[in-house]
């Protein structure tokens, strides 16, 4: 950081930013002694450095403002690099792509530009689990600044905040909110600039188009969508930060020169939250400048400290996807490497390997092997089976069983006539585990399709009348196989329509080179001995214990024994509950289907159960596989009990 002497010697150009020493205690500022602002270093025309030996780091959100803020600092002589914080969202790829485009443009302006992508998904999980929703905005920004001050040797942090943005609604400079943590001044060069001026600059330097590309800003979106308490203050920040445990964050560093990506490296950033010691021994700064968590005995339970022998998370979300078995991994690693459609020796070995798996599924289902088709999973299998048909289904069925005919007709004025009608049956309900052996078809229905994603290896298939089944989907990652592979049984497959076109593989129904390692791994998972599974005992134990804890256990009829669906007591929010349970107690459960975890999914499940009124945002799902142990179930119940108590206590305090 520049010294006072250096600051006095800096040549300046007109600017509107304010620079504060953000690490000074009670230095006054716009809120007086109670306020968070540090000592004012420069304001107005005296606020911006121009020396090239003072590097700066811009917090890049992927939006319009931060590249313009970086450009303005470049124009004033600073050498600027960037950092972007990646959340675990489906937009991560899009966000990285547009930030790379922006980095290329900034490297043309400056000659070179370094951009760091920091994966904060572990931090995100902790914030969601432990921080009140209205305080999450400030905590996200606190950590963005905290990481920014440590991740490189820059003198300043550049923020793209401008008038009208979240942080600017209550303070004149972003550094003012976060004086408890950063040892570097934070500069907001866009403060005082009108939005049209910022957009004009973005268009002129070429960053406007990539900035408005689709893809939610990883942090800004997460922070702002639920509102924010911006008057949080030092004490609340300190109390929030001390709940976050140190963790390792993956960092991808990309080096750009004259508009081209030249090099990329991977590293880890060890996050040590820094906060002033509150006198209770909760956090302290150690001599090397990093910090460590010192947990007192009073905090052991809340911190979720486990025995070293039980430090591994308990995974109770197997309905979303089971953990791949070691037998499947070994089979995949030793699978033949040839293309199964080639006629040389390697090709023949690959063909033999997948045909043996086809024969295994044929035998398990009691159907001709020629009607077994390898797919990429349940969604593709369902779409192939239902292609061109009018679908009759229940609202609680998996969303991939809607069929494509209605969608195609909605998008196209040319109405396609259905090939016939097909009834969809969930053999095992994906939310409750309820089994449906009723394979009757309504009048006028031509075919019966069975979604068996949650059924294979989990129920007795001798009770399944396959003579009534025209098609059935099976998914490998639901029975300890690899993800991205499955099986479709398609009676008289040669008469069906494909959804993709190309080669003759899989009878032309699913053209494309077969995924040999995945198919072989799936076959190995099918052959695992599951005879010693205690899943029925685990189901009985969980139902009893959850009921004692005040949860309502939901089921209808006979179940597979691998899924327990429950409703949390009133006042609980399932997303907050599951997040806290995972981060604090290392128990991983679900809130519902991983393919659709919305209120609509909860409504349809409760319709299946006949529950009225629907208890929104209170559903949880515990699911497991044949490897589950009694101790796993006990740990899950212990964690759920402590989490229920935590939220009850929090509700009492805030009442």
XYZ file of C-alpha atoms in Angstrom:
655
model
C 0.000 0.000 0.000
C 1.356 3.516 -0.756
C 2.749 5.465 2.157
C 1.436 8.899 3.166
C 4.482 10.431 1.511
C 3.836 8.573 -1.718
C 0.210 9.649 -1.669
C 1.275 13.264 -1.283
C 3.644 12.915 -4.248
C 1.132 11.290 -6.587
C 0.289 13.345 -9.632
C -3.458 13.327 -10.100
C -6.053 13.958 -12.755
C -9.650 15.050 -12.083
C -11.802 12.266 -10.675
C -14.757 11.726 -8.406
C -13.747 8.658 -6.415
C -13.168 8.655 -2.691
C -10.360 6.520 -1.256
C -10.476 5.397 2.357
C -8.022 3.584 4.580
C -10.480 0.862 5.302
C -8.646 -0.906 8.125
C -8.653 1.916 10.635
C -10.915 1.565 13.655
C -13.610 4.132 14.407
C -12.006 6.719 12.175
C -15.199 8.621 11.697
C -16.491 9.141 8.193
C -20.010 9.912 7.072
C -21.538 7.993 9.983
C -19.326 9.468 12.721
C -17.611 7.258 15.297
C -20.218 4.531 14.955
C -19.725 4.403 11.218
C -17.516 1.986 9.306
C -15.550 4.374 7.101
C -11.817 4.637 7.575
C -9.659 7.735 7.207
C -10.343 9.665 4.010
C -7.173 9.715 1.891
C -8.249 11.494 -1.262
C -11.492 12.958 -2.553
C -12.631 14.546 -5.811
C -9.801 15.750 -8.020
C -7.241 14.407 -5.584
C -8.555 10.905 -5.512
C -6.858 8.881 -8.230
C -3.254 7.662 -8.593
C -1.341 7.701 -11.867
C 1.908 5.937 -11.020
C 2.460 2.751 -13.031
C 4.272 1.015 -10.193
C 1.026 0.857 -8.231
C -0.897 -2.160 -9.580
C -4.632 -2.478 -8.939
C -7.088 -5.373 -8.939
C -10.589 -4.958 -10.359
C -13.468 -7.042 -9.007
C -15.047 -8.283 -12.247
C -18.688 -9.273 -12.081
C -19.149 -9.896 -15.787
C -21.404 -6.824 -16.001
C -21.004 -3.489 -17.769
C -19.500 -1.437 -14.951
C -16.366 -3.259 -13.768
C -14.554 -3.242 -17.177
C -15.238 0.505 -17.459
C -13.907 1.021 -13.924
C -10.781 -0.935 -14.882
C -10.370 1.146 -18.053
C -10.630 4.416 -16.144
C -7.884 3.319 -13.772
C -5.737 2.202 -16.722
C -6.230 5.655 -18.253
C -4.941 7.212 -15.045
C -1.760 5.163 -15.082
C -2.544 2.138 -12.906
C -1.648 -1.334 -14.125
C -4.836 -3.367 -13.662
C -5.543 -7.085 -13.347
C -8.863 -8.771 -12.557
C -10.541 -11.355 -10.341
C -13.921 -13.018 -10.758
C -15.679 -15.147 -8.135
C -17.415 -18.260 -9.418
C -20.536 -19.558 -7.734
C -21.975 -23.014 -8.267
C -24.626 -22.135 -10.853
C -25.598 -23.550 -14.217
C -24.452 -20.245 -15.731
C -20.816 -20.667 -14.678
C -19.644 -21.590 -18.190
C -21.407 -18.567 -19.734
C -20.039 -16.210 -17.079
C -16.471 -17.461 -17.597
C -16.822 -17.136 -21.361
C -17.936 -13.502 -21.284
C -15.312 -12.563 -18.674
C -12.652 -14.043 -20.960
C -13.907 -11.900 -23.828
C -13.699 -8.826 -21.597
C -10.196 -9.812 -20.444
C -9.067 -10.079 -24.077
C -10.320 -6.555 -24.766
C -8.645 -5.136 -21.658
C -5.389 -6.863 -22.631
C -5.470 -5.084 -26.000
C -5.831 -1.760 -24.190
C -3.144 -2.446 -21.603
C -0.890 -4.858 -23.502
C -1.508 -7.716 -21.099
C -4.080 -8.610 -18.471
C -4.260 -11.354 -15.848
C -7.650 -12.711 -14.793
C -8.161 -14.992 -11.803
C -11.280 -17.149 -11.497
C -11.839 -18.070 -7.835
C -14.245 -20.953 -7.169
C -16.110 -19.875 -4.022
C -18.706 -22.685 -4.016
C -17.429 -23.960 -0.640
C -17.713 -20.457 0.767
C -21.128 -20.052 -0.847
C -22.402 -23.197 0.908
C -21.287 -21.844 4.265
C -22.827 -18.404 3.728
C -26.165 -19.869 2.632
C -26.147 -22.267 5.586
C -24.994 -19.934 8.332
C -25.853 -16.328 7.425
C -29.309 -14.773 7.597
C -30.698 -14.146 4.076
C -30.783 -10.347 4.423
C -27.154 -10.264 5.567
C -25.775 -12.459 2.770
C -25.274 -9.550 0.362
C -22.829 -7.822 2.665
C -21.063 -11.057 3.601
C -20.517 -11.974 -0.055
C -19.004 -8.561 -0.725
C -16.966 -8.730 2.471
C -15.332 -11.942 1.286
C -14.885 -10.663 -2.261
C -12.868 -7.786 -0.863
C -11.110 -9.958 1.690
C -9.923 -12.413 -0.972
C -9.074 -9.553 -3.322
C -6.725 -7.985 -0.784
C -4.774 -11.244 -0.373
C -4.781 -12.903 -3.763
C -2.139 -10.701 -5.414
C 0.281 -7.839 -4.712
C -1.960 -5.003 -5.912
C -1.997 -1.668 -4.058
C -5.673 -0.927 -4.612
C -8.969 -2.768 -5.085
C -11.174 -1.376 -7.875
C -14.934 -1.709 -7.532
C -17.392 -1.083 -10.346
C -20.088 0.221 -8.008
C -21.839 3.333 -9.248
C -24.769 5.484 -8.228
C -27.942 3.394 -8.044
C -26.228 0.078 -7.346
C -26.757 -1.911 -4.185
C -23.715 -0.776 -2.218
C -24.196 2.848 -3.258
C -27.716 3.081 -1.946
C -26.437 3.590 1.588
C -22.766 4.541 1.325
C -20.697 6.752 -0.951
C -17.842 4.301 -1.312
C -17.876 0.515 -1.152
C -14.877 0.408 1.156
C -16.979 2.046 3.827
C -19.044 -1.054 4.546
C -16.127 -3.386 4.970
C -13.598 -1.636 7.151
C -13.248 -4.676 9.390
C -11.174 -6.660 6.931
C -9.189 -5.012 4.164
C -5.720 -3.504 4.417
C -5.937 -1.955 0.945
C -7.841 1.130 -0.193
C -10.921 0.417 -2.297
C -11.555 2.737 -5.221
C -14.894 3.190 -6.964
C -14.032 5.363 -9.975
C -17.596 5.264 -11.297
C -19.163 6.983 -8.291
C -20.831 10.114 -9.650
C -21.011 8.793 -13.209
C -24.365 8.532 -14.942
C -25.289 5.098 -16.285
C -25.492 6.393 -19.862
C -21.928 7.663 -19.565
C -20.750 4.254 -18.376
C -22.553 2.509 -21.239
C -21.088 4.934 -23.784
C -17.586 4.177 -22.496
C -18.264 0.433 -22.606
C -19.378 0.711 -26.231
C -16.317 2.784 -27.120
C -13.784 0.332 -25.655
C -15.678 -2.730 -26.891
C -16.751 -4.322 -23.584
C -20.462 -3.569 -23.857
C -21.493 -6.525 -26.049
C -19.810 -9.268 -23.988
C -21.002 -7.606 -20.761
C -24.669 -7.973 -21.681
C -24.373 -11.601 -22.760
C -26.699 -14.038 -21.039
C -25.411 -15.521 -17.808
C -26.169 -14.374 -14.277
C -23.307 -12.638 -12.499
C -22.156 -15.235 -10.043
C -22.041 -12.984 -7.000
C -24.103 -9.918 -7.873
C -27.075 -12.094 -8.830
C -26.832 -14.252 -5.725
C -26.416 -11.211 -3.517
C -29.163 -8.987 -4.828
C -32.041 -11.273 -5.742
C -33.411 -11.632 -2.204
C -32.815 -8.132 -0.882
C -30.131 -6.985 1.490
C -29.571 -5.392 4.864
C -27.011 -2.723 4.028
C -26.839 -1.177 7.495
C -25.080 -4.180 8.934
C -22.182 -2.538 10.813
C -18.915 -3.872 12.197
C -20.283 -6.091 14.933
C -22.685 -7.922 12.646
C -19.933 -8.388 10.052
C -17.619 -9.793 12.721
C -20.320 -12.138 14.012
C -21.000 -13.338 10.478
C -17.376 -13.834 9.515
C -16.565 -15.880 12.584
C -19.131 -18.481 11.491
C -17.210 -19.188 8.283
C -14.605 -21.930 8.586
C -11.297 -21.739 6.667
C -11.377 -23.623 3.375
C -9.368 -24.115 0.183
C -10.692 -22.369 -2.913
C -9.551 -23.485 -6.398
C -8.113 -20.663 -8.529
C -7.675 -20.622 -12.306
C -5.270 -17.875 -13.421
C -5.386 -16.901 -17.099
C -2.826 -14.657 -18.779
C -3.864 -12.567 -21.782
C -1.554 -10.649 -24.111
C -2.686 -8.372 -26.936
C -6.129 -9.931 -27.074
C -5.134 -13.590 -26.864
C -5.098 -16.128 -24.040
C -1.468 -17.183 -23.637
C -1.364 -19.364 -20.534
C -3.551 -20.852 -17.813
C -2.505 -22.216 -14.412
C -4.319 -23.882 -11.515
C -3.693 -23.220 -7.819
C -5.418 -23.148 -4.436
C -6.218 -20.135 -2.274
C -6.473 -20.920 1.422
C -9.204 -18.759 2.877
C -8.497 -17.522 6.392
C -11.256 -15.089 7.361
C -9.717 -12.101 9.151
C -11.657 -10.416 11.905
C -10.624 -8.476 14.968
C -10.602 -10.624 18.103
C -13.849 -10.053 19.977
C -12.287 -11.015 23.284
C -13.976 -14.409 23.519
C -11.248 -16.438 21.825
C -13.320 -17.201 18.776
C -11.005 -15.682 16.160
C -7.476 -14.426 16.488
C -4.797 -13.136 14.161
C -1.691 -15.316 14.191
C 1.846 -13.885 13.854
C 2.257 -14.594 10.137
C -0.681 -12.367 9.329
C -3.105 -15.148 8.479
C -5.789 -16.169 10.905
C -6.995 -19.302 12.540
C -10.208 -20.511 14.090
C -10.015 -21.185 17.799
C -13.193 -23.031 18.788
C -14.134 -22.854 22.445
C -15.873 -25.732 24.176
C -19.107 -23.751 24.216
C -19.068 -23.647 20.431
C -18.190 -27.285 19.737
C -21.745 -28.386 19.099
C -22.617 -25.426 16.899
C -19.382 -25.722 14.955
C -20.288 -29.285 14.084
C -16.952 -30.744 15.164
C -16.910 -34.486 14.498
C -14.757 -37.314 15.623
C -11.838 -37.780 13.256
C -13.181 -41.259 12.464
C -16.507 -39.719 11.403
C -15.270 -36.701 9.486
C -16.562 -38.042 6.171
C -19.965 -36.626 5.139
C -23.009 -38.890 5.408
C -24.574 -38.955 1.952
C -28.359 -39.326 2.069
C -29.242 -37.997 -1.401
C -28.903 -41.218 -3.384
C -32.207 -40.635 -5.217
C -30.472 -37.716 -6.948
C -27.429 -39.859 -7.681
C -25.642 -42.670 -5.887
C -21.912 -42.693 -5.194
C -20.197 -44.705 -7.917
C -19.038 -48.098 -6.604
C -15.413 -49.176 -6.686
C -16.365 -52.203 -8.815
C -17.738 -49.862 -11.466
C -14.644 -47.664 -11.361
C -12.303 -50.638 -11.788
C -14.403 -51.949 -14.678
C -14.302 -48.574 -16.422
C -10.543 -48.261 -16.023
C -9.993 -51.711 -17.535
C -12.586 -51.393 -20.311
C -11.444 -52.082 -23.907
C -10.298 -48.937 -25.690
C -11.424 -49.729 -29.235
C -14.418 -48.399 -31.162
C -17.065 -51.149 -30.869
C -18.051 -50.589 -34.501
C -14.564 -51.372 -35.862
C -13.688 -54.838 -37.155
C -10.124 -55.049 -35.823
C -9.236 -56.864 -32.611
C -9.649 -53.856 -30.283
C -12.996 -53.054 -31.849
C -14.183 -56.635 -31.434
C -13.140 -56.615 -27.769
C -15.072 -53.411 -27.182
C -18.123 -54.821 -28.949
C -17.965 -57.998 -26.865
C -17.755 -55.953 -23.640
C -20.891 -53.920 -24.287
C -22.845 -56.874 -25.690
C -22.228 -58.759 -22.435
C -23.767 -55.832 -20.564
C -26.702 -55.827 -22.984
C -27.202 -59.511 -22.248
C -27.096 -58.835 -18.483
C -29.929 -56.306 -18.710
C -31.857 -58.578 -21.053
C -31.667 -61.342 -18.463
C -32.523 -59.051 -15.538
C -35.652 -57.712 -17.292
C -36.582 -60.913 -19.111
C -36.766 -59.244 -22.525
C -35.001 -59.817 -25.873
C -31.505 -58.334 -25.971
C -32.237 -56.756 -29.373
C -34.673 -54.428 -27.588
C -32.045 -53.144 -25.127
C -30.660 -49.759 -26.221
C -27.845 -47.887 -24.514
C -28.534 -44.186 -23.894
C -27.002 -41.255 -22.040
C -29.504 -41.608 -19.183
C -33.140 -41.362 -18.182
C -34.024 -38.083 -19.874
C -32.824 -39.231 -23.281
C -34.405 -42.656 -22.807
C -37.785 -41.159 -21.909
C -37.676 -38.799 -24.877
C -36.855 -41.602 -27.321
C -39.632 -43.823 -25.947
C -42.253 -41.053 -26.077
C -41.148 -39.463 -29.356
C -44.151 -38.606 -31.518
C -46.781 -39.910 -29.078
C -49.511 -38.185 -27.122
C -48.510 -38.692 -23.487
C -50.880 -39.492 -20.634
C -49.082 -38.940 -17.333
C -49.557 -37.781 -13.775
C -48.422 -34.294 -12.761
C -45.964 -35.800 -10.282
C -44.133 -37.841 -12.906
C -40.575 -36.898 -13.822
C -40.496 -33.790 -16.075
C -38.625 -35.677 -18.823
C -41.754 -37.795 -19.446
C -43.800 -34.886 -20.835
C -42.950 -35.898 -24.403
C -42.010 -33.718 -27.346
C -45.219 -33.694 -29.386
C -47.029 -30.998 -27.408
C -43.945 -28.788 -27.388
C -43.359 -29.191 -31.122
C -46.988 -28.397 -31.917
C -46.863 -25.349 -29.657
C -43.806 -24.007 -31.464
C -44.914 -24.905 -34.993
C -48.106 -23.952 -36.790
C -47.988 -27.288 -38.636
C -49.794 -29.624 -36.250
C -48.270 -33.079 -36.119
C -50.578 -36.025 -35.699
C -49.600 -38.324 -32.833
C -48.463 -41.848 -33.614
C -50.765 -42.969 -30.808
C -51.224 -42.594 -27.072
C -48.803 -43.772 -24.400
C -49.410 -44.045 -20.671
C -46.449 -43.230 -18.375
C -46.012 -45.104 -15.083
C -43.489 -44.322 -12.332
C -42.446 -47.752 -11.087
C -40.926 -46.133 -7.989
C -41.879 -42.542 -7.235
C -38.731 -40.406 -7.215
C -39.824 -38.325 -4.195
C -41.495 -40.795 -1.854
C -40.251 -44.220 -2.962
C -43.828 -45.497 -3.428
C -44.055 -48.540 -5.734
C -46.666 -48.777 -8.492
C -47.229 -52.267 -9.887
C -50.523 -51.251 -11.533
C -49.690 -51.422 -15.234
C -53.205 -50.978 -16.561
C -53.722 -48.687 -19.542
C -56.682 -46.345 -19.930
C -59.122 -46.973 -22.774
C -57.790 -45.893 -26.150
C -54.169 -45.987 -24.992
C -51.775 -47.846 -27.301
C -48.567 -48.208 -25.257
C -47.284 -48.326 -21.688
C -43.983 -46.670 -20.765
C -42.377 -47.319 -17.367
C -39.889 -44.936 -15.762
C -37.779 -47.322 -13.653
C -34.988 -44.901 -12.751
C -35.486 -45.442 -8.999
C -36.408 -49.118 -9.284
C -33.617 -51.228 -10.756
C -31.729 -53.168 -8.018
C -34.120 -51.662 -5.407
C -37.274 -53.731 -5.891
C -38.015 -57.328 -6.833
C -38.372 -57.299 -10.624
C -40.014 -60.719 -10.495
C -43.168 -58.834 -9.480
C -42.983 -56.626 -12.573
C -45.129 -57.938 -15.439
C -42.880 -57.048 -18.378
C -45.407 -58.493 -20.843
C -47.468 -55.321 -20.307
C -44.497 -52.979 -20.753
C -43.721 -51.458 -24.154
C -40.735 -49.388 -22.998
C -38.718 -48.809 -19.823
C -35.914 -46.446 -18.828
C -33.039 -47.317 -16.477
C -30.344 -44.928 -15.229
C -26.855 -46.044 -14.149
C -26.139 -43.343 -11.581
C -29.205 -44.399 -9.572
C -27.628 -47.788 -8.776
C -23.947 -46.949 -8.147
C -22.904 -46.760 -11.785
C -21.380 -43.817 -13.668
C -23.321 -40.724 -14.666
C -24.238 -40.102 -18.293
C -25.282 -43.624 -19.273
C -28.470 -45.660 -19.115
C -30.631 -48.310 -20.738
C -33.860 -48.087 -22.693
C -35.944 -51.191 -23.200
C -37.950 -50.578 -26.362
C -40.256 -53.359 -27.508
C -40.113 -53.735 -31.292
C -37.480 -51.018 -31.437
C -37.193 -51.243 -35.201
C -40.647 -49.685 -35.545
C -39.845 -46.601 -33.393
C -38.668 -43.144 -34.472
C -35.248 -41.863 -33.359
C -34.774 -38.336 -32.025
C -31.304 -38.026 -33.560
C -29.984 -39.252 -36.895
C -26.636 -40.536 -38.057
C -25.164 -44.016 -38.001
C -26.680 -47.426 -37.406
C -25.531 -47.855 -33.799
C -28.154 -49.162 -31.359
C -30.355 -50.170 -34.270
C -30.408 -46.600 -35.562
C -32.588 -45.570 -32.599
C -29.688 -43.972 -30.761
C -26.956 -43.381 -33.381
C -23.448 -42.438 -32.295
C -20.431 -44.329 -30.993
C -21.282 -46.152 -27.791
C -19.618 -45.013 -24.555
C -17.763 -48.245 -23.848
C -16.218 -47.427 -20.418
C -19.520 -46.055 -19.078
C -21.521 -49.048 -20.355
C -19.011 -51.486 -18.867
C -19.116 -49.602 -15.555
C -22.909 -49.727 -15.578
C -22.788 -53.470 -16.128
C -20.430 -53.905 -13.184
C -22.785 -51.875 -10.975
C -25.707 -54.089 -11.988
C -23.800 -57.221 -10.908
C -22.919 -55.974 -7.384
C -24.104 -58.265 -4.584
C -26.683 -56.296 -2.580
C -28.037 -59.178 -0.525
C -26.780 -57.767 2.797
C -28.501 -54.407 2.447
C -30.313 -53.210 5.601
C -32.299 -50.497 3.826
C -35.642 -51.698 5.220
C -34.368 -51.414 8.779
C -32.948 -47.970 8.009
C -36.297 -46.815 6.607
C -38.117 -47.985 9.737
C -35.580 -46.237 11.994
C -35.719 -42.938 10.078
C -39.518 -42.876 10.012
C -39.654 -43.434 13.780
C -36.981 -40.849 14.631
C -38.183 -38.114 12.267
C -41.691 -38.454 13.681
C -40.319 -38.042 17.212
C -38.546 -34.855 16.080
C -41.817 -33.293 14.938
C -41.505 -33.979 11.206
C -44.371 -35.430 9.200
C -43.270 -38.513 7.256
C -45.025 -38.836 3.897
C -45.641 -42.085 2.036
C -48.330 -43.820 0.015
C -48.626 -47.569 -0.129
C -45.683 -49.959 -0.423
C -42.263 -48.330 -0.735
C -38.861 -49.391 -2.034
C -37.286 -48.772 1.388
C -34.623 -46.482 -0.063
C -36.420 -43.103 0.178
C -37.981 -41.303 3.155
C -39.895 -38.108 2.381
C -40.784 -35.764 5.235
C -42.191 -32.315 5.967
C -40.307 -30.055 8.363
C -42.187 -28.394 11.251
C -43.851 -25.055 10.573
C -41.491 -22.104 10.443
C -38.659 -24.082 8.820
C -37.313 -23.393 5.315
C -35.991 -26.515 3.612
C -33.225 -24.822 1.578
C -31.759 -23.109 4.641
C -32.229 -26.297 6.665
C -30.466 -28.568 4.171
C -27.624 -26.077 3.620
C -26.982 -25.688 7.358
C -27.187 -29.456 7.915
C -24.610 -30.078 5.188
C -22.095 -27.405 6.144
C -22.358 -27.679 9.923
C -22.996 -31.375 10.518
C -21.789 -32.970 7.259
C -25.132 -34.630 6.555
C -26.207 -34.344 2.921
C -29.919 -34.747 2.169
C -32.196 -33.335 -0.531
C -35.164 -31.001 -0.784
C -36.609 -32.973 -3.664
C -35.823 -34.021 -7.212
C -32.428 -32.748 -8.397
C -33.995 -32.230 -11.825
C -36.644 -29.885 -10.475
C -36.385 -28.471 -6.957
C -39.045 -25.747 -7.203
C -42.328 -25.063 -5.443
C -44.077 -26.698 -8.409
C -42.272 -29.964 -7.679
C -43.310 -29.814 -4.017
C -46.913 -29.140 -5.019
C -47.035 -32.105 -7.414
C -45.521 -34.427 -4.804
C -48.055 -33.392 -2.189
C -50.815 -33.877 -4.781
C -49.524 -37.433 -5.163
C -49.752 -37.814 -1.390
C -53.174 -36.156 -1.189
C -51.905 -33.533 1.281
C -53.799 -30.241 1.614
C -52.885 -27.465 2.111
C -49.473 -27.882 0.525
C -46.631 -27.019 2.973
C -44.377 -25.052 0.624
C -40.600 -25.024 1.121
C -40.664 -27.542 3.968
C -40.111 -30.826 2.124
C -36.961 -32.882 2.700
C -35.930 -36.208 1.196
C -33.544 -38.723 2.745
C -32.420 -41.390 0.280
C -29.638 -43.969 0.446
C -28.301 -47.062 -1.271
C -27.403 -50.609 -0.234
C -24.162 -49.471 1.454
C -25.997 -47.519 4.187
C -25.165 -48.434 7.795
C -26.995 -47.985 11.078
C -24.347 -45.491 12.184
C -24.972 -43.447 9.013
C -28.654 -43.215 9.941
C -27.847 -42.325 13.554
C -25.515 -39.537 12.470
C -28.185 -38.227 10.084
C -30.789 -38.147 12.861
C -28.356 -36.492 15.279
C -27.565 -33.791 12.709
C -31.245 -33.206 11.896
C -32.071 -32.923 15.599
C -29.325 -30.309 16.174
C -30.322 -28.388 13.050
C -33.968 -28.284 14.110
C -32.888 -26.974 17.502
C -30.638 -24.374 15.868
C -33.452 -22.892 13.793
C -35.924 -23.040 16.684
C -33.439 -21.138 18.861
C -32.771 -18.602 16.100
C -36.504 -18.038 15.634
C -36.948 -17.504 19.381
C -34.122 -14.944 19.503
C -35.473 -12.936 16.557
C -39.063 -13.037 17.821
